[in-house]
PDB file of C-alpha atoms in Angstrom:
ATOM      1  CA  MET A   1     -66.064 -89.653 -50.886  1.00 81.00           C
ATOM      2  CA  TYR A   2     -66.481 -86.716 -48.542  1.00 87.00           C
ATOM      3  CA  PHE A   3     -65.115 -86.037 -45.111  1.00 90.00           C
ATOM      4  CA  ALA A   4     -66.270 -83.187 -42.885  1.00 91.00           C
ATOM      5  CA  ALA A   5     -65.056 -82.347 -39.412  1.00 93.00           C
ATOM      6  CA  LEU A   6     -65.296 -79.546 -36.903  1.00 94.00           C
ATOM      7  CA  LEU A   7     -62.179 -78.383 -35.061  1.00 95.00           C
ATOM      8  CA  ALA A   8     -63.004 -76.174 -32.086  1.00 94.00           C
ATOM      9  CA  ARG A   9     -60.188 -74.247 -30.447  1.00 92.00           C
ATOM     10  CA  THR A  10     -60.515 -74.290 -26.682  1.00 88.00           C
ATOM     11  CA  GLU A  11     -58.262 -73.202 -23.850  1.00 87.00           C
ATOM     12  CA  ASP A  12     -57.183 -76.859 -23.578  1.00 87.00           C
ATOM     13  CA  GLY A  13     -56.298 -77.134 -27.278  1.00 91.00           C
ATOM     14  CA  TRP A  14     -58.231 -78.360 -30.287  1.00 93.00           C
ATOM     15  CA  GLU A  15     -61.301 -80.574 -30.011  1.00 92.00           C
ATOM     16  CA  ALA A  16     -62.508 -82.459 -33.070  1.00 92.00           C
ATOM     17  CA  SER A  17     -65.872 -83.877 -34.001  1.00 88.00           C
ATOM     18  CA  ASP A  18     -67.061 -85.374 -37.226  1.00 80.00           C
ATOM     19  CA  THR A  19     -70.180 -83.848 -38.567  1.00 82.00           C
ATOM     20  CA  GLU A  20     -73.043 -84.767 -40.804  1.00 83.00           C
ATOM     21  CA  LEU A  21     -73.899 -82.106 -43.327  1.00 86.00           C
ATOM     22  CA  ASP A  22     -77.112 -83.753 -44.522  1.00 84.00           C
ATOM     23  CA  ASP A  23     -79.304 -81.168 -42.750  1.00 86.00           C
ATOM     24  CA  VAL A  24     -77.112 -78.214 -43.756  1.00 92.00           C
ATOM     25  CA  GLU A  25     -78.557 -76.316 -46.703  1.00 92.00           C
ATOM     26  CA  THR A  26     -76.935 -72.880 -46.420  1.00 94.00           C
ATOM     27  CA  LEU A  27     -73.759 -71.236 -45.201  1.00 94.00           C
ATOM     28  CA  SER A  28     -75.793 -69.806 -42.326  1.00 94.00           C
ATOM     29  CA  ASP A  29     -76.803 -73.346 -41.279  1.00 94.00           C
ATOM     30  CA  LEU A  30     -73.152 -74.400 -41.410  1.00 95.00           C
ATOM     31  CA  ALA A  31     -72.063 -71.401 -39.312  1.00 94.00           C
ATOM     32  CA  ASP A  32     -74.756 -72.192 -36.735  1.00 93.00           C
ATOM     33  CA  LEU A  33     -73.547 -75.802 -36.577  1.00 92.00           C
ATOM     34  CA  ALA A  34     -69.987 -74.569 -35.987  1.00 93.00           C
ATOM     35  CA  ARG A  35     -71.101 -72.143 -33.268  1.00 92.00           C
ATOM     36  CA  GLU A  36     -72.878 -74.983 -31.460  1.00 89.00           C
ATOM     37  CA  ALA A  37     -69.534 -76.804 -31.263  1.00 86.00           C
ATOM     38  CA  SER A  38     -68.053 -73.982 -29.175  1.00 83.00           C
ATOM     39  CA  PRO A  39     -70.315 -72.488 -26.511  1.00 73.00           C
ATOM     40  CA  ASP A  40     -67.517 -70.084 -25.470  1.00 82.00           C
ATOM     41  CA  GLU A  41     -67.416 -68.435 -28.925  1.00 83.00           C
ATOM     42  CA  ASP A  42     -63.942 -69.804 -29.603  1.00 88.00           C
ATOM     43  CA  THR A  43     -62.634 -70.287 -33.123  1.00 94.00           C
ATOM     44  CA  VAL A  44     -64.228 -73.209 -34.941  1.00 96.00           C
ATOM     45  CA  LEU A  45     -63.005 -74.569 -38.255  1.00 96.00           C
ATOM     46  CA  VAL A  46     -65.219 -76.601 -40.526  1.00 96.00           C
ATOM     47  CA  LEU A  47     -63.027 -78.711 -42.784  1.00 95.00           C
ATOM     48  CA  ILE A  48     -64.641 -80.346 -45.800  1.00 94.00           C
ATOM     49  CA  GLU A  49     -62.800 -82.525 -48.265  1.00 93.00           C
ATOM     50  CA  GLN A  50     -63.831 -84.419 -51.358  1.00 90.00           C
ATOM     51  CA  GLU A  51     -61.233 -87.053 -52.051  1.00 83.00           C
ATOM     52  CA  ASP A  52     -58.954 -85.961 -54.915  1.00 78.00           C
ATOM     53  CA  GLY A  53     -61.343 -83.153 -55.829  1.00 89.00           C
ATOM     54  CA  TRP A  54     -61.360 -80.116 -53.583  1.00 94.00           C
ATOM     55  CA  PHE A  55     -61.328 -78.980 -49.989  1.00 95.00           C
ATOM     56  CA  GLY A  56     -62.888 -76.124 -48.102  1.00 96.00           C
ATOM     57  CA  VAL A  57     -62.217 -74.327 -44.841  1.00 97.00           C
ATOM     58  CA  VAL A  58     -64.884 -72.328 -43.064  1.00 97.00           C
ATOM     59  CA  ARG A  59     -63.746 -70.353 -40.043  1.00 97.00           C
ATOM     60  CA  VAL A  60     -66.258 -69.123 -37.516  1.00 96.00           C
ATOM     61  CA  ASP A  61     -65.111 -66.788 -34.746  1.00 94.00           C
ATOM     62  CA  GLY A  62     -68.028 -66.163 -32.398  1.00 89.00           C
ATOM     63  CA  GLU A  63     -70.770 -64.153 -34.051  1.00 89.00           C
ATOM     64  CA  GLU A  64     -68.559 -62.795 -36.841  1.00 92.00           C
ATOM     65  CA  ASP A  65     -69.367 -63.667 -40.443  1.00 93.00           C
ATOM     66  CA  PRO A  66     -67.757 -66.924 -41.524  1.00 96.00           C
ATOM     67  CA  ARG A  67     -64.523 -66.737 -43.500  1.00 97.00           C
ATOM     68  CA  ILE A  68     -64.279 -69.239 -46.358  1.00 97.00           C
ATOM     69  CA  TYR A  69     -61.584 -70.737 -48.547  1.00 97.00           C
ATOM     70  CA  VAL A  70     -62.299 -73.286 -51.302  1.00 96.00           C
ATOM     71  CA  SER A  71     -59.398 -74.903 -53.157  1.00 96.00           C
ATOM     72  CA  ASP A  72     -61.196 -75.398 -56.495  1.00 94.00           C
ATOM     73  CA  ALA A  73     -64.463 -73.564 -57.031  1.00 95.00           C
ATOM     74  CA  ALA A  74     -65.373 -75.340 -60.265  1.00 94.00           C
ATOM     75  CA  ALA A  75     -64.951 -78.782 -58.677  1.00 93.00           C
ATOM     76  CA  ALA A  76     -66.824 -77.696 -55.555  1.00 94.00           C
ATOM     77  CA  ALA A  77     -69.688 -76.318 -57.655  1.00 94.00           C
ATOM     78  CA  ARG A  78     -70.441 -79.876 -58.787  1.00 93.00           C
ATOM     79  CA  SER A  79     -70.913 -80.942 -55.160  1.00 90.00           C
ATOM     80  CA  SER A  80     -73.869 -80.290 -52.882  1.00 88.00           C
ATOM     81  CA  TYR A  81     -71.460 -79.518 -50.029  1.00 89.00           C
ATOM     82  CA  GLY A  82     -69.428 -77.212 -52.236  1.00 91.00           C
ATOM     83  CA  GLU A  83     -72.524 -75.325 -53.310  1.00 90.00           C
ATOM     84  CA  ILE A  84     -73.118 -74.429 -49.649  1.00 93.00           C
ATOM     85  CA  LEU A  85     -69.729 -72.662 -49.536  1.00 94.00           C
ATOM     86  CA  LEU A  86     -69.851 -70.972 -52.937  1.00 94.00           C
ATOM     87  CA  THR A  87     -71.941 -67.959 -52.046  1.00 90.00           C
ATOM     88  CA  ASP A  88     -72.523 -65.097 -54.472  1.00 88.00           C
ATOM     89  CA  GLU A  89     -70.280 -62.912 -52.316  1.00 89.00           C
ATOM     90  CA  LEU A  90     -67.445 -65.463 -52.394  1.00 91.00           C
ATOM     91  CA  LEU A  91     -67.690 -65.704 -56.180  1.00 89.00           C
ATOM     92  CA  GLY A  92     -67.761 -61.922 -56.528  1.00 86.00           C
ATOM     93  CA  ARG A  93     -71.185 -61.643 -58.082  1.00 81.00           C
ATOM     94  CA  GLU A  94     -74.368 -59.909 -57.111  1.00 75.00           C
ATOM     95  CA  PRO A  95     -77.155 -62.126 -55.730  1.00 69.00           C
ATOM     96  CA  GLY A  96     -79.260 -63.334 -58.631  1.00 61.00           C
ATOM     97  CA  ASP A  97     -76.483 -62.965 -61.242  1.00 54.00           C
ATOM     98  CA  ASP A  98     -77.049 -66.560 -62.302  1.00 53.00           C
ATOM     99  CA  VAL A  99     -80.694 -65.817 -63.142  1.00 50.00           C
ATOM    100  CA  PRO A 100     -80.988 -64.852 -66.813  1.00 48.00           C
ATOM    101  CA  ASP A 101     -82.184 -61.359 -67.659  1.00 49.00           C
ATOM    102  CA  LEU A 102     -85.363 -61.930 -69.648  1.00 46.00           C
ATOM    103  CA  ASP A 103     -84.794 -58.767 -71.716  1.00 49.00           C
ATOM    104  CA  ALA A 104     -81.355 -60.033 -72.773  1.00 48.00           C
ATOM    105  CA  LEU A 105     -82.480 -63.495 -73.895  1.00 48.00           C
ATOM    106  CA  ASP A 106     -81.880 -64.298 -77.548  1.00 52.00           C
ATOM    107  CA  LEU A 107     -85.011 -66.115 -78.617  1.00 51.00           C
ATOM    108  CA  ASP A 108     -83.624 -67.682 -81.775  1.00 54.00           C
ATOM    109  CA  GLY A 109     -85.819 -70.764 -81.991  1.00 52.00           C
ATOM    110  CA  THR A 110     -83.645 -72.970 -79.774  1.00 53.00           C
ATOM    111  CA  GLU A 111     -85.620 -72.148 -76.641  1.00 49.00           C
ATOM    112  CA  ASP A 112     -87.733 -75.290 -77.001  1.00 51.00           C
ATOM    113  CA  GLY A 113     -85.028 -77.334 -75.312  1.00 49.00           C
ATOM    114  CA  GLU A 114     -82.551 -77.947 -78.116  1.00 48.00           C
ATOM    115  CA  PRO A 115     -79.138 -76.396 -77.450  1.00 47.00           C
ATOM    116  CA  ASP A 116     -77.643 -74.002 -79.947  1.00 47.00           C
ATOM    117  CA  ASP A 117     -74.220 -74.818 -81.415  1.00 46.00           C
ATOM    118  CA  GLU A 118     -72.175 -73.131 -78.692  1.00 44.00           C
ATOM    119  CA  ASP A 119     -74.159 -74.814 -75.912  1.00 44.00           C
ATOM    120  CA  ALA A 120     -73.769 -78.235 -77.488  1.00 42.00           C
ATOM    121  CA  ASP A 121     -69.979 -78.167 -77.427  1.00 42.00           C
ATOM    122  CA  GLY A 122     -69.692 -76.499 -74.006  1.00 41.00           C
ATOM    123  CA  GLY A 123     -68.897 -73.121 -75.513  1.00 39.00           C
ATOM    124  CA  PRO A 124     -69.235 -69.760 -73.842  1.00 39.00           C
ATOM    125  CA  SER A 125     -72.987 -69.848 -73.509  1.00 36.00           C
ATOM    126  CA  ALA A 126     -73.039 -73.252 -71.815  1.00 36.00           C
ATOM    127  CA  ALA A 127     -74.698 -72.898 -68.428  1.00 41.00           C
ATOM    128  CA  SER A 128     -72.380 -75.322 -66.625  1.00 42.00           C
ATOM    129  CA  GLY A 129     -70.309 -73.196 -64.293  1.00 44.00           C
ATOM    130  CA  GLU A 130     -69.571 -70.252 -66.555  1.00 52.00           C
ATOM    131  CA  SER A 131     -69.500 -67.915 -63.549  1.00 73.00           C
ATOM    132  CA  VAL A 132     -67.522 -70.285 -61.303  1.00 87.00           C
ATOM    133  CA  PRO A 133     -63.754 -69.985 -61.694  1.00 87.00           C
ATOM    134  CA  HIS A 134     -61.418 -72.929 -61.854  1.00 88.00           C
ATOM    135  CA  GLY A 135     -59.016 -72.762 -58.955  1.00 91.00           C
ATOM    136  CA  PRO A 136     -59.144 -71.350 -55.445  1.00 95.00           C
ATOM    137  CA  VAL A 137     -61.573 -68.723 -54.190  1.00 95.00           C
ATOM    138  CA  GLY A 138     -62.099 -67.033 -50.874  1.00 95.00           C
ATOM    139  CA  ASP A 139     -59.880 -65.934 -48.022  1.00 96.00           C
ATOM    140  CA  ALA A 140     -56.541 -67.708 -48.459  1.00 96.00           C
ATOM    141  CA  GLN A 141     -55.336 -66.054 -45.226  1.00 97.00           C
ATOM    142  CA  VAL A 142     -58.108 -67.712 -43.216  1.00 97.00           C
ATOM    143  CA  LEU A 143     -55.563 -69.770 -41.210  1.00 97.00           C
ATOM    144  CA  GLU A 144     -52.620 -67.350 -41.272  1.00 96.00           C
ATOM    145  CA  ASP A 145     -52.815 -66.436 -37.570  1.00 95.00           C
ATOM    146  CA  LEU A 146     -53.011 -70.160 -36.738  1.00 95.00           C
ATOM    147  CA  GLY A 147     -49.730 -70.957 -38.510  1.00 94.00           C
ATOM    148  CA  VAL A 148     -50.851 -71.923 -42.036  1.00 96.00           C
ATOM    149  CA  THR A 149     -49.677 -69.351 -44.557  1.00 96.00           C
ATOM    150  CA  GLU A 150     -51.551 -68.398 -47.701  1.00 96.00           C
ATOM    151  CA  LYS A 151     -48.824 -70.041 -49.793  1.00 96.00           C
ATOM    152  CA  GLU A 152     -49.069 -73.289 -47.811  1.00 96.00           C
ATOM    153  CA  LEU A 153     -52.856 -73.352 -48.039  1.00 96.00           C
ATOM    154  CA  ARG A 154     -52.843 -72.747 -51.795  1.00 95.00           C
ATOM    155  CA  SER A 155     -50.306 -75.531 -52.340  1.00 94.00           C
ATOM    156  CA  MET A 156     -52.319 -78.210 -50.495  1.00 92.00           C
ATOM    157  CA  THR A 157     -54.032 -80.850 -52.586  1.00 79.00           C
ATOM    158  CA  ALA A 158     -54.976 -84.476 -51.933  1.00 72.00           C
ATOM    159  CA  ASP A 159     -54.992 -84.767 -48.138  1.00 86.00           C
ATOM    160  CA  ALA A 160     -55.410 -81.116 -47.206  1.00 92.00           C
ATOM    161  CA  VAL A 161     -57.553 -81.691 -44.118  1.00 92.00           C
ATOM    162  CA  SER A 162     -54.827 -83.822 -42.526  1.00 92.00           C
ATOM    163  CA  GLU A 163     -52.147 -81.318 -43.545  1.00 94.00           C
ATOM    164  CA  ILE A 164     -54.121 -78.468 -41.978  1.00 95.00           C
ATOM    165  CA  ALA A 165     -54.711 -80.440 -38.783  1.00 94.00           C
ATOM    166  CA  GLU A 166     -51.023 -81.293 -38.555  1.00 94.00           C
ATOM    167  CA  ALA A 167     -50.015 -77.653 -39.010  1.00 94.00           C
ATOM    168  CA  LEU A 168     -52.455 -76.664 -36.243  1.00 95.00           C
ATOM    169  CA  GLY A 169     -51.204 -79.382 -33.916  1.00 94.00           C
ATOM    170  CA  ALA A 170     -54.578 -81.106 -34.076  1.00 94.00           C
ATOM    171  CA  SER A 171     -53.802 -84.190 -36.160  1.00 92.00           C
ATOM    172  CA  GLU A 172     -54.281 -86.625 -33.262  1.00 93.00           C
ATOM    173  CA  VAL A 173     -57.709 -85.287 -32.333  1.00 91.00           C
ATOM    174  CA  LEU A 174     -58.757 -85.215 -35.999  1.00 91.00           C
ATOM    175  CA  GLU A 175     -57.735 -88.848 -36.481  1.00 90.00           C
ATOM    176  CA  THR A 176     -60.050 -89.868 -33.634  1.00 88.00           C
ATOM    177  CA  VAL A 177     -63.050 -88.772 -35.726  1.00 85.00           C
ATOM    178  CA  ARG A 178     -61.817 -89.852 -39.145  1.00 79.00           C
TER     179      ARG A 178
END
């Protein structure tokens, strides 16, 4: 089960709204959605959580590039919402790194759809997430100036969205949309 919410920082405090991510296909779409939540270009946080799996924080400050933190990249990579956050830049790879180099392919007779021995047992040449690290990725200091330290963020697990909202003083407004 997923939960996604927007927290917009205003001069009157935090305002929360739940959000549907069904029409969001890219990080740019998500950033645009966040910017719409704050016409005054205030800070907007997009909080995404998959129950007992992973959580992500996307921070949008006006027209600046979004800052992203994902608690477990490998778990998020198995999620359509997580895939939105796991950009090539965040994972430290060049765009197109996941596309095989045709000159480097080993055409050993297994290319007709049958996996070779290493692929079959999930070995090093298995395609499932070999370039996505297990564990956190991104900007762990994304909430530092708002009172959530890198150490606190990295230690959050099951109910991270609520813990973040509580640390920001926004737990009551978040609960209204939960």
